[in-house]
Structures are given as structure tokens and as C-alpha cells.
Coordinates of C-alpha atoms in Angstrom, one line a residue:
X1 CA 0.0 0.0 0.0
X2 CA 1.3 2.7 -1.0
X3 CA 0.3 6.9 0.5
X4 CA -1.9 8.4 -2.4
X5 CA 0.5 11.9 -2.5
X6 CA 3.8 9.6 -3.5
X7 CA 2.0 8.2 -6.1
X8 CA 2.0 10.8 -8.8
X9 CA -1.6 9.4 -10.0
X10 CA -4.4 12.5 -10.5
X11 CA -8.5 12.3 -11.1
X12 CA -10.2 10.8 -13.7
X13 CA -6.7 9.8 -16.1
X14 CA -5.6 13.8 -15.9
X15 CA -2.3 12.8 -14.3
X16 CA -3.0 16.3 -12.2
X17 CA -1.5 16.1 -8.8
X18 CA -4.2 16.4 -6.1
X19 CA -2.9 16.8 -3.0
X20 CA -5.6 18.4 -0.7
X21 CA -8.5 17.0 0.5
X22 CA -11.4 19.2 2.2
X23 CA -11.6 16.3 5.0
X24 CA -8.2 17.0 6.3
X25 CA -6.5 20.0 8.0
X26 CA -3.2 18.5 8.5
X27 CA -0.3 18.8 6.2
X28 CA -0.3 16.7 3.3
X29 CA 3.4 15.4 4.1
X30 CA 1.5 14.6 7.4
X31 CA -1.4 12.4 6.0
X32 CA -1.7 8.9 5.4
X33 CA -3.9 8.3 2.2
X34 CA -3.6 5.3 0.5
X35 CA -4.2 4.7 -3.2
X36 CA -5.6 0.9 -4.4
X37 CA -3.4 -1.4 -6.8
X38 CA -5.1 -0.5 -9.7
X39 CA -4.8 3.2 -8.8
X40 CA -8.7 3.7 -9.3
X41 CA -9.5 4.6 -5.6
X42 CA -8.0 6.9 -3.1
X43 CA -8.8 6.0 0.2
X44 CA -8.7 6.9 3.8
X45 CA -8.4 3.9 6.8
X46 CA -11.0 4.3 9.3
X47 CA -9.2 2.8 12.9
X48 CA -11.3 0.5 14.9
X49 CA -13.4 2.3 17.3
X50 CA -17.4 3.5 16.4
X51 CA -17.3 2.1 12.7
X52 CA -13.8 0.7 11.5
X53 CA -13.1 0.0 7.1
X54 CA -12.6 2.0 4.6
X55 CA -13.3 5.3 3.5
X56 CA -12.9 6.1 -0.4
X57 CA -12.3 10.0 -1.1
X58 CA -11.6 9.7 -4.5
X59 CA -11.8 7.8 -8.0
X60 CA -9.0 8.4 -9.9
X61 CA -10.5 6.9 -13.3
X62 CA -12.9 8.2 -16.1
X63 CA -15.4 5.4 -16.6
X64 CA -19.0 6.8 -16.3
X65 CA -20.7 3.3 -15.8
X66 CA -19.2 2.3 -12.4
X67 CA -20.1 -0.5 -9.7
X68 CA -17.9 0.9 -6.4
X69 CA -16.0 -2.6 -4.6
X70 CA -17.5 -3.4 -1.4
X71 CA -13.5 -4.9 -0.3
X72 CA -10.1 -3.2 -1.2
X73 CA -7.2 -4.9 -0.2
X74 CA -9.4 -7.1 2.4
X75 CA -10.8 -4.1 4.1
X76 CA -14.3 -3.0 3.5
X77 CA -15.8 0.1 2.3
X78 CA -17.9 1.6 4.6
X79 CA -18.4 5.2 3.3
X80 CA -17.7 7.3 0.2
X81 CA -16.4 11.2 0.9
X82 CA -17.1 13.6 -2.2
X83 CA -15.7 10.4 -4.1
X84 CA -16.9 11.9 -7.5
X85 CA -17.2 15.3 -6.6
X86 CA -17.4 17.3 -9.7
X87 CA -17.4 14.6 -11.9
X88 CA -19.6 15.6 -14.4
X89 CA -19.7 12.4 -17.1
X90 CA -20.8 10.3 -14.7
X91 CA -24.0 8.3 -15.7
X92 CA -24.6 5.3 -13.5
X93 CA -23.6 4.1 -10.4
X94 CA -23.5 1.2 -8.0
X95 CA -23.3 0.9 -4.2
X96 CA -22.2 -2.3 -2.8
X97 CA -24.0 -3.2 0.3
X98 CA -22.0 -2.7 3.7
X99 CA -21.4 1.4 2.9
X100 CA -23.4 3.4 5.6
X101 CA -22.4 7.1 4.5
X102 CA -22.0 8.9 1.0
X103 CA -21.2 12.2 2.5
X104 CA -20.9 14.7 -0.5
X105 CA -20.1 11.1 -2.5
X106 CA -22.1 12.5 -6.3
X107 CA -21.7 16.9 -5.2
X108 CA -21.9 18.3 -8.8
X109 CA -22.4 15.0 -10.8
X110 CA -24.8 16.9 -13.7
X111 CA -24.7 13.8 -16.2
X112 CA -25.6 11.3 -13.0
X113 CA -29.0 9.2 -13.5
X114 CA -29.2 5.8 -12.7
X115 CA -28.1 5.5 -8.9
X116 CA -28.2 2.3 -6.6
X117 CA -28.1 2.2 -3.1
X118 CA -27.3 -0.2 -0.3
X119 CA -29.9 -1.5 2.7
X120 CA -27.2 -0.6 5.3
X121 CA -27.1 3.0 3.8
X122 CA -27.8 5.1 6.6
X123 CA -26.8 9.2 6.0
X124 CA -26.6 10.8 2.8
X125 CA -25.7 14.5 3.3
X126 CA -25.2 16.9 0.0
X127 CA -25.0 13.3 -1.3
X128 CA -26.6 14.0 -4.9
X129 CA -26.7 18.2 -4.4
X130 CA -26.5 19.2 -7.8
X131 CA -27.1 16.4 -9.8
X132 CA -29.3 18.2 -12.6
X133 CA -30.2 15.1 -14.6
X134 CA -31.3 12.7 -11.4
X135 CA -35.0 12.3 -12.1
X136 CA -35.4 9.2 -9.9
X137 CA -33.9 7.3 -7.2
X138 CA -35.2 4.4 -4.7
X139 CA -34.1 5.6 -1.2
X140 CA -33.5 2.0 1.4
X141 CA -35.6 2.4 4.9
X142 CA -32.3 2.9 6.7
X143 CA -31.5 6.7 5.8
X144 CA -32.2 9.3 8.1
X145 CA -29.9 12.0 7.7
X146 CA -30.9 14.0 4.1
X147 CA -29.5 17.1 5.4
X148 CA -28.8 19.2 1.5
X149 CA -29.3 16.0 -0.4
X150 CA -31.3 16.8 -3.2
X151 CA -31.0 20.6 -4.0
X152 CA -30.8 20.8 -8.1
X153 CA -32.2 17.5 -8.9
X154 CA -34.9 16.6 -11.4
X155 CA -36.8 14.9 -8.8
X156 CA -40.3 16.0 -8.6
X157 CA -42.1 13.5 -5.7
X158 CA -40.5 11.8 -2.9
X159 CA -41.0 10.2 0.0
X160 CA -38.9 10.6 2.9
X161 CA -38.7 6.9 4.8
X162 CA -40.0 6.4 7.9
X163 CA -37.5 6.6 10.7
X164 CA -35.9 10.3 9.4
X165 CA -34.4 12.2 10.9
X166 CA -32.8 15.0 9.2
X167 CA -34.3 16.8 6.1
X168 CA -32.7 20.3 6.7
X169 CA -31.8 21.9 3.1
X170 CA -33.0 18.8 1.7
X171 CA -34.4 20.2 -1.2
X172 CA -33.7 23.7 -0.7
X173 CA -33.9 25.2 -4.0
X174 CA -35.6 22.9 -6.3
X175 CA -37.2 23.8 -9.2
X176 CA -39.2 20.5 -10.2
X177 CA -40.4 19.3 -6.3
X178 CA -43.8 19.5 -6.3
X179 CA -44.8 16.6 -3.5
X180 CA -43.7 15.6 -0.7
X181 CA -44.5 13.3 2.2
X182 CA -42.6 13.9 5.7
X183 CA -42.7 10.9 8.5
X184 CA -43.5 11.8 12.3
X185 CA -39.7 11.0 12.7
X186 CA -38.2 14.1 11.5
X187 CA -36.6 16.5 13.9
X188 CA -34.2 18.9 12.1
X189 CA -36.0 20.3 9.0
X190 CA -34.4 23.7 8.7
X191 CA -34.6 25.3 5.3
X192 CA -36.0 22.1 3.8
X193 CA -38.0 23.0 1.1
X194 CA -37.1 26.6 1.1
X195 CA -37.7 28.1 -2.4
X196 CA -39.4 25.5 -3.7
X197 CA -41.9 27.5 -6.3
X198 CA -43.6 24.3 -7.5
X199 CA -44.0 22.5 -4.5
X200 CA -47.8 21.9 -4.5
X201 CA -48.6 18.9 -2.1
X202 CA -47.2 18.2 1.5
X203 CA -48.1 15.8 3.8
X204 CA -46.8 16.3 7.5
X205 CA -47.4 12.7 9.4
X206 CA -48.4 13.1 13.3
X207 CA -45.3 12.7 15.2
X208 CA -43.3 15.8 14.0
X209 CA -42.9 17.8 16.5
X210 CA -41.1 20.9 15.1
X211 CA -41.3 22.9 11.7
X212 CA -38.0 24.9 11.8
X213 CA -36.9 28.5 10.4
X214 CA -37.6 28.6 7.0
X215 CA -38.9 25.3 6.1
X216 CA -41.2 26.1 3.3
X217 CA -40.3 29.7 2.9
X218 CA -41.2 31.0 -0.6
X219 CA -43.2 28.2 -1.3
X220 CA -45.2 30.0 -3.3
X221 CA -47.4 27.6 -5.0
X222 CA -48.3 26.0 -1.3
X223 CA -51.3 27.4 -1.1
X224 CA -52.5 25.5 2.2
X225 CA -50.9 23.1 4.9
X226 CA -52.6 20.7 7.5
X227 CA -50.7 20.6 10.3
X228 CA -50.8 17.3 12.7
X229 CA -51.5 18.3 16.3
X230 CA -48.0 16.9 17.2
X231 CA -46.2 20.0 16.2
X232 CA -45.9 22.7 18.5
X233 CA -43.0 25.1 17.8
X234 CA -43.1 26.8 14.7
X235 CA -39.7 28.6 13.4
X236 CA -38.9 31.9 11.7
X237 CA -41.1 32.3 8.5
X238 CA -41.4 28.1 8.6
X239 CA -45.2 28.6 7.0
X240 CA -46.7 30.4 4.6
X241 CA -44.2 33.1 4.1
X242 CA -42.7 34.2 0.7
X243 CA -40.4 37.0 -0.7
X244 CA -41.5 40.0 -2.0
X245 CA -39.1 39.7 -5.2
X246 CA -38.5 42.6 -7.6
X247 CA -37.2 41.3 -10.6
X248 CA -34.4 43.0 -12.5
X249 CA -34.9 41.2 -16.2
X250 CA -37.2 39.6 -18.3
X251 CA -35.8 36.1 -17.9
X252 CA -36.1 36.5 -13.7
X253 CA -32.8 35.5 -13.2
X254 CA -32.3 38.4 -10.5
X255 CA -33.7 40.0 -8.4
X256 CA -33.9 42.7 -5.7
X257 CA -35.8 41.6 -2.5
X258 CA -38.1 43.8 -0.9
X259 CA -39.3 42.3 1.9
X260 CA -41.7 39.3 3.1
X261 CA -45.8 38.9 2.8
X262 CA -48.0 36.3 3.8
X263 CA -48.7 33.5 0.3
X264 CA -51.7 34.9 -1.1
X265 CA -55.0 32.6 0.0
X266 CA -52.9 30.7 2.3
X267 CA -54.3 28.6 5.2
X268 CA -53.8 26.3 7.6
X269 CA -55.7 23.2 8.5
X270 CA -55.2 22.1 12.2
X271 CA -56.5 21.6 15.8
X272 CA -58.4 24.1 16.8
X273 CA -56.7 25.5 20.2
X274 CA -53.4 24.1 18.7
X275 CA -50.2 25.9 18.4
X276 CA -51.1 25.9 14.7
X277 CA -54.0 28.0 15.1
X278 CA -52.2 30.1 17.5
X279 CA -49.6 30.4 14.8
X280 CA -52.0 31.2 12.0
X281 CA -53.7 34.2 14.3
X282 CA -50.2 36.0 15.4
X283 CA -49.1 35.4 11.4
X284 CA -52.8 36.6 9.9
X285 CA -53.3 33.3 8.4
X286 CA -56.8 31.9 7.7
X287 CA -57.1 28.7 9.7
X288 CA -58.9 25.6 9.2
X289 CA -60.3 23.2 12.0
X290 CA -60.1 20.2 11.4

């Protein structure tokens, strides 16, 4: 085995030197990255302790059909790190069964859209953020954390498995979401759906007990939510809230913002004496009892 920096091998067949990974604030000289014998995969050694295997934090060749090993030099792969971060040819990809995390593993993939994913898979944060041609993708019961997964994707309905727990910035962003169905699990939902325009359907499950800052801000085809009587805090401009947007040309590509306004016709469905209804009077929001 042999440290990745010694090895003179770069990304994707460029024969670039990359010696700096993100992960990492220690020296370079200082690091102890290894790099498999067919030089395809850059990897870190995780030491026994929580979760012990390997880490892969880079592929180092340009195939864009590719079926990541589950074993590399009789240690398994237990997570991916911005693995093909930026690479945009990628088309289809393969997750072996035993990897738990693809932290950042497909940032910036545009050409990615045939993904498969493990049962054991269990947090994928900014895992697919930015992966404009992703249209669909079967998510295993095991993931909870989505925190900035899906931001830029094509992906217009999901459902977020039971047992969630983290959707904050999950979709932040995204042009084509336009349903959405949210398990009592959830906790951390900051900024989830924020500046979602086409997001049209939402289903909250009883159990959540929280809708943080910003979680459907500028939402502004949302035209109602029915809130389970489960959740009582509400955060800052979490419902119903959008901007006031001037925009500087004809394509609405910018903008200046003026300020925030309750969505036009907006209401919320809830219990009456709930903190939803107190939330709807203190916001001027027409409630609904249900």
C-alpha cells in the first residue's frame, strides 16, 4: 500500500496532482492516504473504534458506468467522501452493500441518473446536491440523515422513509419538487423546502414535533398546509411566508428583495386551540379546524 501523494496518479486519467482533500487540516506530508493497486480509488483507513473500514475519497478513473468494490485490499468500504465530486460524465452508479455514508459522494455530478443504493445506507448528506439530470432514485428504509441531499435535482415526488431524521436543506432550492410526504420522525428540518416554487402537495405525518426556520419559505405555489397536532413550535417564516421579489430582467434571473408577505389565499388546517392555530392568528393566516 502505498500513501496516495507519492503516487504521482491524479483524477479521472488527468495525471494532475491532487494533494488536498477538504476532509483534512493537517499537512499533506502529514497524512496517510492510500491509493488501491489498480490506482482507481483513493482511500482513507478508518481505525477501529465506532465504525472501523474504509473510506474512499476519490476515484481516480474516467469510466462513467461504475459498480464501487464493497473490499479493497481485504478491508471493507464503509463510506464514500465527495468520491466523484465534480465529476460531471458520470451516468450510473452502483453501491455495494456494507457502505453506511455517501457524505458529498455525487456533489456536482450533472450527467448522473441511474443511482443504486445499499440497505445498510444510513446518512446521505449533499450526497446528490446538484445532480441536474437525477430524475429518480429508490431511497433503502435505513437513511435518516438528508440534510442538503437533493438541491438541483430533477426529482419531482418523494417520500422521505419512515424513521428520518434530518431533512434540513434537503431540497432547498428545487425547481421541479412538487410533493412531498414527511414521516413523524423528523426533527431537524431547517430550510428544507425553502424556495421550492412548484411545490404543490405536502403531507406532514403526526409525530413531528417541530417545523423549523424557514422550512417552506417562498413556497409559493403552497397554497394551504394541514398541520398534525403533534407540532408545537413553529420557526422563523417556517409557513406560509414568501419573498416580496422585484425582478431586474425579463428572464427572472435576478432580483432585488423587498421584503416578506403572507402566500396569497394561504391557510392552515389544524387543531383548533393548537399551536397551529395560535400560529395562523399571530401570522394573519386563515385557519382551518379540522
Amino acid at each position: 500500500m502505498e500513501a496516495y501523494y507519492n503516487d504521482r496518479r491524479g483524477r479521472y486519467g488527468t495525471g494532475e496532482s491532487y494533494d488536498w482533500f477538504y476532509q483534512y487540516d493537517a499537512d499533506i506530508n502529514e497524512l496517510n492516504l492510500y491509493t488501491s493497486p489498480d490506482g482507481l480509488w483513493t482511500y482513507d483507513i478508518i481505525e477501529p473504534g465506532y465504525s472501523s473500514g474504509i473510506e474512499i475519497l476519490r476515484y481516480n478513473g474516467n469510466e462513467t458506468n461504475i459498480i464501487v468494490p464493497s473490499v479493497i485490499e481485504g478491508r471493507n468500504v464503509i463510506s464514500l467522501n465527495s468520491t466523484f465530486d465534480g465529476f460531471y460524465e458520470l451516468e450510473n452508479i452502483v453501491i455495494p452493500e456494507g457502505i453506511t455514508s455517501v457524505e458529498g459522494a455525487f456533489y456536482g455530478c450533472e450527467g448522473l441518473k441511474n443511482v443504486t443504493l445499499p440497505k445498510s445506507l444510513t446518512d446521505m448528506p449533499y450526497a446528490f446536491n446538484c445532480c441536474y439530470s437525477l430524475k429518480e432514485i429508490n431511497i433503502p428504509d435505513s437513511v435518516k440523515d438528508f440534510s442538503n441531499a437533493f438541491p438541483g435535482t430533477m426529482l419531482e415526488s418523494f417520500i422521505f422513509p419512515q424513521g428520518t431524521n434530518d431533512i434540513s436543506s434537503s431540497f432547498s432550492g428545487s425547481m421541479y419538487l412538487k410533493k412531498v410526504v414527511i414521516p413523524g420522525s423528523v426533527e431537524i428540518s431547517y430550510e428544507a423546502f425553502a424556495d421550492c416554487e412548484n411545490l404543490t402537495e405536502v403531507t406532514l405525518e403526526n409525530g413531528i414535533t417541530s417545523i423549523d426556520d424557514y422550512a417552506f419559505f417562498h413556497c409559493t405555489s403552497l397554497k394551504g398546509l394541514t398541520i398534525p397536532g403533534s407540532v408545537h413550535t413553529f420557526g422563523e417564516l417556517s409557513v406560509g411566508y414568501m419573498e416580496i421579489r422585484e425582478y431586474t430582467d425579463s428572464n427572472k434571473t435576478g432580483f432585488r428583495i423587498k421584503g416578506n408577505c403572507i402566500i396569497p389565499g394561504f391557510y392552515i388546517k389544524g387543531v383548533k386551540g393548537s399551536p397551529a392555530e395560535e400560529y395562523a392568528r399571530d401570522n394573519g393566516i386563515s385557519f382551518i379546524s379540522l
